[in-house]
Amino acid sequence: MLLRLNKGVSFLADEAGAGDQDYTLEQLADEYCKKYGRVDWLYRPRQLNQLEKILLYAARFRSADNNFLIFTVINQALEQGIGVVLGKLTPEAAQLYSRARQVWAEIHRVKGFIRFHPAKNRTKTLVGRAEFRHRIEDILLQHFRRRYPKETVVIIRGSEAYILLNNQVRVYPYSQLGLEFDEHEFDSFWDVYYDSQTVEGRLNKKLARKHVPKKLWSWVPEGNKLK
């Protein structure tokens, strides 16, 4: 995540030079304070962990100005104190919080609605299809690896397939993997289930739509029932 801090400037790993060294958050704090003086909140685990959690999600927000926003907020924390950021006292800090919440919400939705199907031509392989905007594939794959520790989990997003290999996310063109699975077979089971729970006189699509956001309808089985 964060690689190095200079006076008033911060760099993310994907923007640093190839020869730069990776730092843990604790090492990064030590380096900064040795060069520019002690910043007390860098040694307060509770506050540091709060900021780290916000950055964990906000850094995955897909936007051209996201790195600049993160740099700005970190600079505000260093120059004005971390309370300014954690209290959302600047427009930039409030925006960073908002982006972190949006990413967290998307992770929560995908975890709850994705459906996995066993691959017919690969043993111990589960395949699921989802659509998401932000860079959350690593969090999703780690989550489902813990849930299905004996299976290889593949998440398909559009024309891409994401797989966790040796704790690293690998991206492949889905068409090149040659995976065979019948997602429609399982979708029909969901259709039967939802139909069995429906009482015609009490059908309330408006209420049901509150529990399944419209942006998910294109890839969740129950989406067709809510259109």
CSV table of N, CA and C in Angstrom, one decimal, residues 20 26 38 55 67-68 128 131 138 144 148 162 167 193 196 203 218 226-227:
chain,number,residue,atom,x,y,z
A,20,ASP,N,12.7,1.0,-5.7
A,20,ASP,CA,12.4,1.3,-4.4
A,20,ASP,C,12.1,0.1,-3.5
A,26,GLU,N,5.0,0.4,10.1
A,26,GLU,CA,5.8,0.8,11.2
A,26,GLU,C,7.2,1.3,10.8
A,38,ARG,N,9.4,13.8,15.2
A,38,ARG,CA,8.4,12.8,15.6
A,38,ARG,C,7.0,13.4,15.3
A,55,LEU,N,-7.6,3.6,4.4
A,55,LEU,CA,-6.8,3.5,3.2
A,55,LEU,C,-7.0,2.2,2.5
A,67,ASN,N,-5.3,8.6,-6.3
A,67,ASN,CA,-4.0,8.7,-5.7
A,67,ASN,C,-3.8,10.1,-5.2
A,68,PHE,N,-4.2,11.1,-5.9
A,68,PHE,CA,-4.0,12.5,-5.5
A,68,PHE,C,-4.7,12.8,-4.2
A,128,GLY,N,-17.6,-18.4,-10.3
A,128,GLY,CA,-18.7,-17.5,-10.0
A,128,GLY,C,-18.5,-16.2,-10.9
A,131,GLU,N,-20.2,-8.6,-11.3
A,131,GLU,CA,-19.8,-7.3,-11.8
A,131,GLU,C,-19.5,-6.4,-10.7
A,138,ASP,N,-8.9,-8.9,-5.0
A,138,ASP,CA,-8.1,-9.6,-4.0
A,138,ASP,C,-8.8,-9.9,-2.7
A,144,PHE,N,-13.2,-15.9,-0.2
A,144,PHE,CA,-13.8,-17.2,-0.6
A,144,PHE,C,-12.8,-18.3,-0.5
A,148,TYR,N,-13.8,-21.7,1.2
A,148,TYR,CA,-13.7,-23.0,0.4
A,148,TYR,C,-12.2,-23.3,0.4
A,162,TYR,N,-10.4,-14.0,-12.5
A,162,TYR,CA,-9.4,-13.7,-11.4
A,162,TYR,C,-9.3,-15.0,-10.6
A,167,ASN,N,-1.0,-16.9,-3.2
A,167,ASN,CA,-1.4,-15.7,-2.5
A,167,ASN,C,-1.3,-14.4,-3.4
A,193,TYR,N,-37.0,-21.9,-6.2
A,193,TYR,CA,-37.0,-21.5,-4.8
A,193,TYR,C,-37.8,-20.2,-4.6
A,196,SER,N,-41.4,-20.7,-5.2
A,196,SER,CA,-42.1,-21.4,-4.1
A,196,SER,C,-42.4,-20.5,-2.9
A,203,LEU,N,-47.4,-10.3,-3.3
A,203,LEU,CA,-46.2,-10.0,-4.1
A,203,LEU,C,-45.9,-8.5,-4.0
A,218,SER,N,-28.2,-7.5,-13.3
A,218,SER,CA,-27.7,-8.1,-14.5
A,218,SER,C,-27.0,-9.4,-14.3
A,226,LEU,N,-37.1,-9.3,-10.5
A,226,LEU,CA,-37.3,-7.9,-10.0
A,226,LEU,C,-37.5,-6.9,-11.1
A,227,LYS,N,-37.2,-7.2,-12.3
A,227,LYS,CA,-37.3,-6.2,-13.4
A,227,LYS,C,-38.8,-5.8,-13.7
